[in-house]
Short mmCIF file of C-alpha atoms in Angstrom, two decimals:
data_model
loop_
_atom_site.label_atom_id
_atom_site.label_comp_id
_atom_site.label_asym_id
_atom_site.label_seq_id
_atom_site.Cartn_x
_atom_site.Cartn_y
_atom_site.Cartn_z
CA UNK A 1 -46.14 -37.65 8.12
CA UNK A 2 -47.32 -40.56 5.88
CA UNK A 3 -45.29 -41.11 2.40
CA UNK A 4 -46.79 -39.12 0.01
CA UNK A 5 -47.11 -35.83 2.44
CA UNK A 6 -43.36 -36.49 2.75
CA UNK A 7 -42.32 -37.10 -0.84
CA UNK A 8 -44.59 -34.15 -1.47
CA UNK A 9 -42.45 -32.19 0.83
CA UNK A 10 -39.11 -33.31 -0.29
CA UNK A 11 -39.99 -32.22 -3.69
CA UNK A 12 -41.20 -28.64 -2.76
CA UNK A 13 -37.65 -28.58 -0.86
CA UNK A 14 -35.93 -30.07 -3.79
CA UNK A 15 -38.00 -27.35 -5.81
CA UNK A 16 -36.88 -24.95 -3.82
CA UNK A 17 -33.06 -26.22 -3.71
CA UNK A 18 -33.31 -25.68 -7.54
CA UNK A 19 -34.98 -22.33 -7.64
CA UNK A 20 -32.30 -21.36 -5.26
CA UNK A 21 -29.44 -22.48 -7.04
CA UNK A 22 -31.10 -20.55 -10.36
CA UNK A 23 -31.39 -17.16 -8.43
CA UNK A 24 -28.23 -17.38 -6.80
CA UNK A 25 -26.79 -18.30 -10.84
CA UNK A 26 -28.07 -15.08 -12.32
CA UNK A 27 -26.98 -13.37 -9.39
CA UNK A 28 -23.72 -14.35 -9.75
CA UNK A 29 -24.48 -13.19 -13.94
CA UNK A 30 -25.29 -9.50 -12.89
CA UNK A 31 -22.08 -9.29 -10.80
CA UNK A 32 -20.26 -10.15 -13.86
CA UNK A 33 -21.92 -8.00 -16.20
CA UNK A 34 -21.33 -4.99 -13.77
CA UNK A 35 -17.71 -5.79 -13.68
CA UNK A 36 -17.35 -5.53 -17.47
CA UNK A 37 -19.28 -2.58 -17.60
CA UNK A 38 -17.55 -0.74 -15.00
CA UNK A 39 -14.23 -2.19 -16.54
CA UNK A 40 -15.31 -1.22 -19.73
CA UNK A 41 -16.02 2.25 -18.24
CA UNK A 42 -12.80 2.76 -16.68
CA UNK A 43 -11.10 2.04 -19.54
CA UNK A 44 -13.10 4.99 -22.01
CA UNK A 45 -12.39 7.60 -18.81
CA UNK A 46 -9.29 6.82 -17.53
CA UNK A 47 -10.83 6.37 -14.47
CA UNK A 48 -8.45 4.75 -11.93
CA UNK A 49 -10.66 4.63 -8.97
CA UNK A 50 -13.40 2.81 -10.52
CA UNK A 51 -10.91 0.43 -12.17
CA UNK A 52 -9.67 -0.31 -8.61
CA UNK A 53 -13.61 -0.92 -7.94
CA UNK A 54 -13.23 -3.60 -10.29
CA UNK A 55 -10.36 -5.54 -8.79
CA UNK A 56 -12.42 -4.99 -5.66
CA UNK A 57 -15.04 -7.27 -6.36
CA UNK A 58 -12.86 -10.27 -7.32
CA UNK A 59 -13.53 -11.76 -3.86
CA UNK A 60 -17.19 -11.59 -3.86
CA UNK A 61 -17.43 -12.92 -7.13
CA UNK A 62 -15.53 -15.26 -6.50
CA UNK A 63 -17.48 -16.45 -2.77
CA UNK A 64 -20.02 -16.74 -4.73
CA UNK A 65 -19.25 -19.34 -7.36
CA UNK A 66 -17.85 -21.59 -4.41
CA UNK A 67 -21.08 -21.45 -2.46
CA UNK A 68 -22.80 -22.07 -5.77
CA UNK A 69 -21.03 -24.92 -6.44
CA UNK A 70 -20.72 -26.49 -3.01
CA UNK A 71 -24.89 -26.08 -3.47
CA UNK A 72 -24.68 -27.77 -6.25
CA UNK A 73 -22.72 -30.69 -5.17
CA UNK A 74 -24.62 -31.06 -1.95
CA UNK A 75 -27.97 -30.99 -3.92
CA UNK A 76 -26.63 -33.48 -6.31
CA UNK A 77 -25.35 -36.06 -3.11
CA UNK A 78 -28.97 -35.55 -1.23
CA UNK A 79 -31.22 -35.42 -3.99
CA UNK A 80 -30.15 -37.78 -5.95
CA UNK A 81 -31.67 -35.63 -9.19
CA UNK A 82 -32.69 -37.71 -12.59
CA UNK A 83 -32.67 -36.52 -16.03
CA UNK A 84 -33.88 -32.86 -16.09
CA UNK A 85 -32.64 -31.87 -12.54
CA UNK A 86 -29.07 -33.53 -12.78
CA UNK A 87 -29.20 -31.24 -16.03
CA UNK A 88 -29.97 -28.59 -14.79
CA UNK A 89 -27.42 -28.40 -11.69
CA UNK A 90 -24.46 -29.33 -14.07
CA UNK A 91 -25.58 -26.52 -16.62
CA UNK A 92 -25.42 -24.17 -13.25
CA UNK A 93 -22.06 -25.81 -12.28
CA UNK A 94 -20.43 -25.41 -15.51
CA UNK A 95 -22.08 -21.94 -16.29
CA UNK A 96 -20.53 -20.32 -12.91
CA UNK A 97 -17.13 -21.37 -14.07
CA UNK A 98 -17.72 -19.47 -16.62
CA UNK A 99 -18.96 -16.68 -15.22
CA UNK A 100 -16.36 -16.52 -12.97
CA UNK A 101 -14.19 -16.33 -15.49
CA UNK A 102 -15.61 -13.70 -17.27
CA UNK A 103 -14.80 -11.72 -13.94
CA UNK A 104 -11.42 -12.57 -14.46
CA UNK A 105 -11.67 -11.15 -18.15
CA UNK A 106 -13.04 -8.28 -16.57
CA UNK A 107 -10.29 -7.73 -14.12
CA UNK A 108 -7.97 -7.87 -16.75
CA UNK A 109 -9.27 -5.08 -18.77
CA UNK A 110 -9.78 -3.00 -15.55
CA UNK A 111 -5.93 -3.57 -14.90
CA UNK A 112 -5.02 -2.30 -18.95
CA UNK A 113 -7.15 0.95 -18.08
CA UNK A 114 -4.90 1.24 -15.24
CA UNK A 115 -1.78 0.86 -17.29
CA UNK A 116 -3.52 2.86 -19.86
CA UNK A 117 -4.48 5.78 -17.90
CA UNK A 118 -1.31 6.35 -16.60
CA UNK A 119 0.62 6.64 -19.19
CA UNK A 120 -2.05 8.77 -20.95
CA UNK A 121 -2.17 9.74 -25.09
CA UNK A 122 -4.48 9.28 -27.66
CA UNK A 123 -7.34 6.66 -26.80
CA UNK A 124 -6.11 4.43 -30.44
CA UNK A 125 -8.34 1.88 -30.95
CA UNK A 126 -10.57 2.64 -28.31
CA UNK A 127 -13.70 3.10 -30.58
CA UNK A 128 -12.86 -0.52 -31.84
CA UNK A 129 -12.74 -2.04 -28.13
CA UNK A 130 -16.05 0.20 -27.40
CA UNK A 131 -17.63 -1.31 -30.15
CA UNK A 132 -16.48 -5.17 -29.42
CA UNK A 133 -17.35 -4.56 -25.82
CA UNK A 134 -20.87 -3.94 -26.77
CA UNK A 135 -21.49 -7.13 -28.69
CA UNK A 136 -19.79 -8.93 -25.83
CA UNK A 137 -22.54 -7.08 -23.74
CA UNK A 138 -25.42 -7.88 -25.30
CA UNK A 139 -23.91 -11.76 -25.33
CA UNK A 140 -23.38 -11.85 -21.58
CA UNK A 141 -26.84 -10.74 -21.34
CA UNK A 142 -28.18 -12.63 -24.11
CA UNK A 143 -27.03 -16.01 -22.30
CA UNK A 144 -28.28 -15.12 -19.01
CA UNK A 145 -31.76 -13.99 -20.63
CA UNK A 146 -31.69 -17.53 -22.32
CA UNK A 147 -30.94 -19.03 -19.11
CA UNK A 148 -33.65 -17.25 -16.97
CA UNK A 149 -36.37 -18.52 -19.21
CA UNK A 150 -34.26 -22.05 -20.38
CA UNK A 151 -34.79 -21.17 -23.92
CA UNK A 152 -32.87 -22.93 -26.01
CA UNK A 153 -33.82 -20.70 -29.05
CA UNK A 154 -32.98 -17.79 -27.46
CA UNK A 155 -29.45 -18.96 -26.63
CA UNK A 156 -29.18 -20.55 -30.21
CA UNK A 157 -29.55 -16.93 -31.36
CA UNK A 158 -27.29 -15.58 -28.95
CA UNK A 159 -24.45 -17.92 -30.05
CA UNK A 160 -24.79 -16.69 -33.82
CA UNK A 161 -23.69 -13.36 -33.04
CA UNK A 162 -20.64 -14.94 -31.52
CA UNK A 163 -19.19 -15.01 -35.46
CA UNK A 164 -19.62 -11.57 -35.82
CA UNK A 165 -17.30 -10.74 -32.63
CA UNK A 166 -14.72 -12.80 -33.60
CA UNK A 167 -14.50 -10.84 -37.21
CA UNK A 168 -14.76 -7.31 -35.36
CA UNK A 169 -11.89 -8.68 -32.99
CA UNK A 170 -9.91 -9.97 -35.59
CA UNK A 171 -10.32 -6.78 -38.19
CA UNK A 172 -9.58 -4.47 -35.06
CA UNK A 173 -6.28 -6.67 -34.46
CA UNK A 174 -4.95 -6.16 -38.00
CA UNK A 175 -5.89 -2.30 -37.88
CA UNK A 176 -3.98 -1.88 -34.20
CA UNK A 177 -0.68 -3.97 -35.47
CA UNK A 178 -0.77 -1.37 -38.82
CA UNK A 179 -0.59 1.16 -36.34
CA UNK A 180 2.16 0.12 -34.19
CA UNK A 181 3.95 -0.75 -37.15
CA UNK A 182 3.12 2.84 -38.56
CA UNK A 183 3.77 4.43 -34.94
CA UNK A 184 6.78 2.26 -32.99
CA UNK A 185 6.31 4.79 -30.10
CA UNK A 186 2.88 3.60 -29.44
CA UNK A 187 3.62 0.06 -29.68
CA UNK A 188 3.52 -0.48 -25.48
CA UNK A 189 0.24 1.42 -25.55
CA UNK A 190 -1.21 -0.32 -28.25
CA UNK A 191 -0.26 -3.83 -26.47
CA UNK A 192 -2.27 -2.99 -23.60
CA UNK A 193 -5.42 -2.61 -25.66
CA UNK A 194 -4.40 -5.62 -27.78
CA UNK A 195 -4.78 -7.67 -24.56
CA UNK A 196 -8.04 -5.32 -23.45
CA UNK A 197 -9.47 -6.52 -27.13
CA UNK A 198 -8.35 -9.95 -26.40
CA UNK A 199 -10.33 -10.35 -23.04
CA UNK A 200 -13.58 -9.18 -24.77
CA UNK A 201 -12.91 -11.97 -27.25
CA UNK A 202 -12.66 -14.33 -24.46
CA UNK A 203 -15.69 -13.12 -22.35
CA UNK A 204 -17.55 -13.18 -26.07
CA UNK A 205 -16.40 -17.22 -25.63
CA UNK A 206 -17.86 -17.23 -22.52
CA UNK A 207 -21.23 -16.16 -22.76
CA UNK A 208 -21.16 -18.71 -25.89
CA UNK A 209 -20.14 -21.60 -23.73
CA UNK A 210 -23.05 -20.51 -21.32
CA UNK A 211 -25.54 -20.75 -23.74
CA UNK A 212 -23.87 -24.50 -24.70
CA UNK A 213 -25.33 -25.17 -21.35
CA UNK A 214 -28.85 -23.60 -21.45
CA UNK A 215 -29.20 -26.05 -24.65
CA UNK A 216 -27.53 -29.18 -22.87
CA UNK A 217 -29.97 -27.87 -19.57
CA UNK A 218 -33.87 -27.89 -22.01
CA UNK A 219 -32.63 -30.51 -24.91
CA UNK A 220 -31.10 -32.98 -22.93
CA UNK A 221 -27.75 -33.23 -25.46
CA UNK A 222 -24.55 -32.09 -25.71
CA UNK A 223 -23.95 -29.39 -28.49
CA UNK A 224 -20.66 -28.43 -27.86
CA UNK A 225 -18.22 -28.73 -31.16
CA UNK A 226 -20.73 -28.11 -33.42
CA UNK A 227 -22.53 -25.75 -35.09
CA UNK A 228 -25.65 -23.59 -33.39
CA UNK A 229 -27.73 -24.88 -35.53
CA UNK A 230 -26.63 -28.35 -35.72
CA UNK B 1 -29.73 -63.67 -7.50
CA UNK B 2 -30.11 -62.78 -3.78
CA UNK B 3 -29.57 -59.22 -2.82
CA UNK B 4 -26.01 -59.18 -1.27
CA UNK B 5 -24.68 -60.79 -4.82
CA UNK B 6 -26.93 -58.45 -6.30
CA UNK B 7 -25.44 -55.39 -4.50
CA UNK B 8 -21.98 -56.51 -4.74
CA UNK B 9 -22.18 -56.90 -8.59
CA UNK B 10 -23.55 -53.42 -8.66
CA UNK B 11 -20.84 -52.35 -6.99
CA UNK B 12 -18.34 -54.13 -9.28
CA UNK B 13 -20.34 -52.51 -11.82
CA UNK B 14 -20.08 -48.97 -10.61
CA UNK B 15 -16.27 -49.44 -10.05
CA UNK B 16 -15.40 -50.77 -13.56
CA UNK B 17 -17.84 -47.39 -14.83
CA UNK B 18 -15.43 -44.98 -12.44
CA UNK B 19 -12.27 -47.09 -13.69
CA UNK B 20 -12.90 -46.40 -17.16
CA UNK B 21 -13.87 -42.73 -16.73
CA UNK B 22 -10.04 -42.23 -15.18
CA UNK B 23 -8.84 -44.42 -17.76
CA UNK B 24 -10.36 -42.42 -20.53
CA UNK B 25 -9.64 -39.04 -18.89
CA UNK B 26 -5.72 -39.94 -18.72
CA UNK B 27 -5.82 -40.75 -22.63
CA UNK B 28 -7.41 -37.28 -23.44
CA UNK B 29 -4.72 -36.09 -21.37
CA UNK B 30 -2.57 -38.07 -23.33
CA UNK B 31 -3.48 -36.83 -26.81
CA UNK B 32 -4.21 -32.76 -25.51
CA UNK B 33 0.09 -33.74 -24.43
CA UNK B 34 1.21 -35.12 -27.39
CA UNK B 35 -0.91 -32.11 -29.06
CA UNK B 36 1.01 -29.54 -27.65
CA UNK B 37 4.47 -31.21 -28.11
CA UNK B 38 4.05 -31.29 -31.71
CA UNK B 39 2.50 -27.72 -32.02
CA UNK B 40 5.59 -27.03 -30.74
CA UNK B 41 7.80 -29.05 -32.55
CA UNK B 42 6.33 -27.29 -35.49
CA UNK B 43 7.15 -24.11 -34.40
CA UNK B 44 10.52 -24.55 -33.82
CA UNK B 45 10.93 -26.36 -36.83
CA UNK B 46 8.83 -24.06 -39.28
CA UNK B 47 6.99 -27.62 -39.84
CA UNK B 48 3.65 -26.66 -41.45
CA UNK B 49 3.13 -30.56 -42.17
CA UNK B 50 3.47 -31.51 -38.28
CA UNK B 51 1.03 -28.03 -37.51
CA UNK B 52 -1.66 -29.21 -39.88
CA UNK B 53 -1.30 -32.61 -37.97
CA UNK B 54 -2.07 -30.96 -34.62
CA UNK B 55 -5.06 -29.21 -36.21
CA UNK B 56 -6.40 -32.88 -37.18
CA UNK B 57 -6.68 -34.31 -34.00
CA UNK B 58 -8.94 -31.11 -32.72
CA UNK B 59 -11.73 -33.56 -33.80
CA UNK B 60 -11.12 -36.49 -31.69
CA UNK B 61 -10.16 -34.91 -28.75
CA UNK B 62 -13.30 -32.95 -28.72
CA UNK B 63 -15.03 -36.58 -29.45
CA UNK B 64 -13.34 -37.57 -26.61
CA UNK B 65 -14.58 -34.71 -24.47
CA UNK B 66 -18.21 -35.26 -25.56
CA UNK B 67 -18.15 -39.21 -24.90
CA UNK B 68 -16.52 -38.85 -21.10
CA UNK B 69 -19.08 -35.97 -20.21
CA UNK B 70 -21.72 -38.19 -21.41
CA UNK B 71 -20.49 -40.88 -19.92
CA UNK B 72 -20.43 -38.92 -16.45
CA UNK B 73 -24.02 -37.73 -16.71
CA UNK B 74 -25.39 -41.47 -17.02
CA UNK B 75 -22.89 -42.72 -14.11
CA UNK B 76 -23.93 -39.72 -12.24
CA UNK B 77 -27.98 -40.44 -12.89
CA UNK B 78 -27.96 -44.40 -13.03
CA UNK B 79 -25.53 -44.89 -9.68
CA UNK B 80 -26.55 -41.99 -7.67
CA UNK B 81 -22.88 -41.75 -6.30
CA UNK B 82 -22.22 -39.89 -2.77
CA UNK B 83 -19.56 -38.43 -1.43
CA UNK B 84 -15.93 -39.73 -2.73
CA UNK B 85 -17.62 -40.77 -5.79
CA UNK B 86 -19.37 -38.19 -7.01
CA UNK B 87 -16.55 -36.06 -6.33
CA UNK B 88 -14.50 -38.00 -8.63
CA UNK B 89 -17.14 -37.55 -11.47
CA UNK B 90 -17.11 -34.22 -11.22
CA UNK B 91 -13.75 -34.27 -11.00
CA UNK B 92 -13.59 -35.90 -14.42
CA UNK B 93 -16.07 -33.71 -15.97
CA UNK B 94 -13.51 -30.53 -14.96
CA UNK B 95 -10.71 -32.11 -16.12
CA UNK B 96 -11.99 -32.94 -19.53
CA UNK B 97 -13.38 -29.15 -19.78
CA UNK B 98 -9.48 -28.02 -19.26
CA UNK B 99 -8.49 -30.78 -21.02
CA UNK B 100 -9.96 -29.70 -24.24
CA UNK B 101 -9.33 -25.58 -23.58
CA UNK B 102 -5.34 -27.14 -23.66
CA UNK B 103 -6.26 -28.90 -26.99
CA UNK B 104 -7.56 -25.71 -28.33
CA UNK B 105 -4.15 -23.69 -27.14
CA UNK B 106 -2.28 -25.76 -28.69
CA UNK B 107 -4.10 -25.44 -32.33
CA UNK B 108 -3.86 -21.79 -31.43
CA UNK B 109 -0.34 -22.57 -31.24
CA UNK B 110 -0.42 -24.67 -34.44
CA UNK B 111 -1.80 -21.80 -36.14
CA UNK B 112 0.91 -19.28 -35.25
CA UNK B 113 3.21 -22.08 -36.55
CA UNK B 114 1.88 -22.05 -39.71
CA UNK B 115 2.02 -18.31 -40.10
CA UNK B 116 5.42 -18.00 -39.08
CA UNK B 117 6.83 -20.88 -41.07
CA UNK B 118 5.37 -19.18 -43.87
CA UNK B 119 6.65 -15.57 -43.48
CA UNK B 120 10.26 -17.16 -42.63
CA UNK B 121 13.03 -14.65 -40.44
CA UNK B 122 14.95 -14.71 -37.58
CA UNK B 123 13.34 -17.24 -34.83
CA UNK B 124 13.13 -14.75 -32.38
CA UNK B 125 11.63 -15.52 -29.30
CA UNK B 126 11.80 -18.91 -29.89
CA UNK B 127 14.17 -19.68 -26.81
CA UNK B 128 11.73 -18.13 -24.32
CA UNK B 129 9.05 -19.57 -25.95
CA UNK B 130 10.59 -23.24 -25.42
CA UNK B 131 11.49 -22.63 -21.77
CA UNK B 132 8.05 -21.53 -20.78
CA UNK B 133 6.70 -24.71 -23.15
CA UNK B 134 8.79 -26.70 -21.59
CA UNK B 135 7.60 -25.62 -17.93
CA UNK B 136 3.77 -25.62 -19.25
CA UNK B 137 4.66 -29.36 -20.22
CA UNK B 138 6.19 -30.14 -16.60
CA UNK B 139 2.99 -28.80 -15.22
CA UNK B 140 0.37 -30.96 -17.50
CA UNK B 141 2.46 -34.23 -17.02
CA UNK B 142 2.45 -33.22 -12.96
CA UNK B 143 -1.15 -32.79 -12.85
CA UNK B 144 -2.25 -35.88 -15.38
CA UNK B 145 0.13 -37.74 -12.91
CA UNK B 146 -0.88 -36.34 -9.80
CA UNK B 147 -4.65 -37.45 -10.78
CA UNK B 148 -3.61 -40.78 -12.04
CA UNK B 149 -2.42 -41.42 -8.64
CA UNK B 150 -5.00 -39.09 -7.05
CA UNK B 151 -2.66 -37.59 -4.81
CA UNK B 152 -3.29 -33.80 -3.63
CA UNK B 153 0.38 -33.12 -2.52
CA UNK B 154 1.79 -33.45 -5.58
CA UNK B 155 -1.20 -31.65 -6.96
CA UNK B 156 0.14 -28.98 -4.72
CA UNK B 157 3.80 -29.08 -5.71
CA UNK B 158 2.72 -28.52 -9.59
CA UNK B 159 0.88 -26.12 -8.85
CA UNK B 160 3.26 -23.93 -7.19
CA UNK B 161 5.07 -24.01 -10.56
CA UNK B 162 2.80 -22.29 -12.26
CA UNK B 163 4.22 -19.03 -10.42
CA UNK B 164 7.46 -19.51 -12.08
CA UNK B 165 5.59 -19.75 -15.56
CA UNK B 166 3.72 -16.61 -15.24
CA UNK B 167 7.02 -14.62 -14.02
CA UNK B 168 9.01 -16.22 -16.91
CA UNK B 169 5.78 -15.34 -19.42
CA UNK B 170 6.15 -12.01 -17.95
CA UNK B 171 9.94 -11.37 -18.52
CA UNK B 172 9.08 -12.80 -22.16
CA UNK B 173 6.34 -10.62 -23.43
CA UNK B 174 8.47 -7.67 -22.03
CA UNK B 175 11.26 -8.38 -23.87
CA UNK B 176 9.60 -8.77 -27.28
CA UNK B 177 7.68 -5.61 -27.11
CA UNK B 178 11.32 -3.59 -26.28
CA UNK B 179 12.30 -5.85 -29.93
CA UNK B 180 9.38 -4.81 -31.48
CA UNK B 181 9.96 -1.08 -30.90
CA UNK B 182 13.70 -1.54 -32.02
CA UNK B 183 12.72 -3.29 -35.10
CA UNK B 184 9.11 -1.95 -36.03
CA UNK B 185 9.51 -4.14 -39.28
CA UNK B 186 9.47 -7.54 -37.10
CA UNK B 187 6.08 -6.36 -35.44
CA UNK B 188 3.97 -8.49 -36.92
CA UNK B 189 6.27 -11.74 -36.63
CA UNK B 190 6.46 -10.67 -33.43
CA UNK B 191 2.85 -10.59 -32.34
CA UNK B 192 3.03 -14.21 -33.59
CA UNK B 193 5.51 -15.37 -30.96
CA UNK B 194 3.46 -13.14 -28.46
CA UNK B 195 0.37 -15.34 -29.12
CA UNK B 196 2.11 -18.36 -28.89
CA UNK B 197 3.49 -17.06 -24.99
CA UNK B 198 -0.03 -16.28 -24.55
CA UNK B 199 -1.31 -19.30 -25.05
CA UNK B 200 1.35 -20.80 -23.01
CA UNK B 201 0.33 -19.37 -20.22
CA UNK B 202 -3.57 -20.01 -20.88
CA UNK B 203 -2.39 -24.15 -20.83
CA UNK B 204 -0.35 -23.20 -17.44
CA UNK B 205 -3.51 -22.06 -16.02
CA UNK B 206 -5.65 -24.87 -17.16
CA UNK B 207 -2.71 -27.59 -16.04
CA UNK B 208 -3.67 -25.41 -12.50
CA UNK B 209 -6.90 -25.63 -12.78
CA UNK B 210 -7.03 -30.06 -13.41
CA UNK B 211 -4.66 -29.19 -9.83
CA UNK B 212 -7.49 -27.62 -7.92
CA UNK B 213 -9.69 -30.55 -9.61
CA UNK B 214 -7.78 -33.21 -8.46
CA UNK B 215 -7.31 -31.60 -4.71
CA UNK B 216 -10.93 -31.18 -4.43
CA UNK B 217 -11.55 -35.09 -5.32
CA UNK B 218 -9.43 -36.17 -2.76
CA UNK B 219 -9.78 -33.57 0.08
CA UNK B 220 -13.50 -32.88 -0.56
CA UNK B 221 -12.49 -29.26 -0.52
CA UNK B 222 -13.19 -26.60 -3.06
CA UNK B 223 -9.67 -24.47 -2.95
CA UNK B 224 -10.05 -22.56 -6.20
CA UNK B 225 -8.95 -18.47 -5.16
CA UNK B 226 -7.20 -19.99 -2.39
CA UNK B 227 -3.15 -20.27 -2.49
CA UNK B 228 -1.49 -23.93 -2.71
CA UNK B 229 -0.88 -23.86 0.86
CA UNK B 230 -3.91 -22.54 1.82
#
């Protein structure tokens, strides 16, 4: 093989290395979204089993972000990537850590609708957590959109609805302590969704940090601790 | 300058860069520790003054954050490190990622101290919330020291801590929901002191998590979802 057939065909396995490590990223993203949704589900129906589905899936998700990042590292110690490809695989590195611990988020909320379901009564606050969960959803998929296409905009966007959790969260927070404080019986019940409210919040961080490192993956600089459109 | 001088002052070079990332990774550990001592400090001490203090130094530590990460992607591109090297840059840019979540716990934690200096009552909670601070603190200076001296045992031996933390978290949030269904009044004081165990625990996790970071840089290993032992 004379050099440039080679370097030719190191790059279209380098290529490949990268395309790889991309699919196997928004793989790992759809795992994640199915676990909140399912978790999300649970919670609404008071459906045990699929809660237990939920917990289930810890391991896989988890598999996965190892062999994503041992990818990563080996493509990184073989390849020797510049500029746009180092990027790239740290923006993958740092967005499976998050994804993985949106699973983790997700796990938690499957556990409350465990608690929840168990000890039964009125569904309090429920509509608030339905409604959170939703603009956490369309975050989660927001960021991995951005990330499939590395579009900066699009993830720019994304992070500006990230405000508008945080109020919802924070408005639903006051309304569920006025009802404890209204209702002391409910107060244990109430926690549980406190903490199920509090996990969105944090999955809603999440999908923001991910889109930090779509922006850091096409610009090239780091935007995290400032503002979107700084 | 012939090649072997050549080589060897790269070398020199590329030591004094990894040198300084440690160096500057144990100061942000430094501040994110002296961050959370004085969040708490204020909370015991209903010292708004010290609290607004803590919420000050957000800004440099996230400086800080932004100037080691940077500083890892240029070592990282310029040096092409392998093995034990690049493991140790990546080990860096973890840390500093859990580095900064602890800074933002503790403002959290500033924050509640505020609030509750402000509404006044019975400290309640307080004592629980100083013994699991003053585990969480055990744990940060065991893993800042255990990657100062880069040495996975006592990695391990911190992080086996962190079980007793979550148990005595546990025990804690229990007990302040029973007093918040006693005394319906003290709810939303209360929640305050909940928040505050919360985010305990969340700097308990991280201190884990700089652990697992530290493990992996000197064993080459990836044992996140694994036990300590494992």
């Amino acid at each position: 093989m004379d050099k440039v057939t080679l370097d030719q065909h190191i790059s279209r396995q380098f290529n490949s290395d990268l395309e790889h490590l991309k699919t196997q990223t928004l793989a790992m993203g759809g795992m994640v979204e199915q676990q909140l949704q399912n978790a999300m589900r649970a919670l609404e129906n008071g459906d045990s089993e699929l809660a237990l589905a939920v917990l289930e899936t810890e391991k896989e998700v988890d598999a996965m972000e190892r062999e994503i990042d041992e990818a990563c590292t080996t493509v990184i110690a073989r390849r020797q990537p510049a500029a746009t490809d180092l990027r790239m695989i740290l923006a993958v590195s740092r967005s499976i850590r998050d994804l993985e611990r949106i699973g983790d988020e997700a796990q938690r909320i499957a556990k409350m609708a465990i608690g929840l379901s168990e000890e039964g009564g009125s569904p309090r606050g429920y509509v608030e957590a339905r409604h959170i969960a939703n603009g956490v959803r369309d975050s989660l998929r927001g960021c991995l959109d951005a990330f499939t296409r590395f579009d900066a905009q699009a993830a720019r966007q994304t992070m500006g609805k990230d405000k508008q959790i945080d109020l919802d969260y924070r408005s639903a927070v006051r309304e569920l302590i006025t009802y404890m404080m209204e209702d002391p019986r409910s107060i244990s019940r109430v926690m549980n969704v406190l903490w199920t409210l509090r996990a969105l919040e944090r999955i809603g961080d999440h999908a923001k940090n991910i889109c930090e490192h779509v922006i850091f993956l096409v610009e090239g600089k780091d935007i995290r601790h400032t503002s979107p459109d700084g």
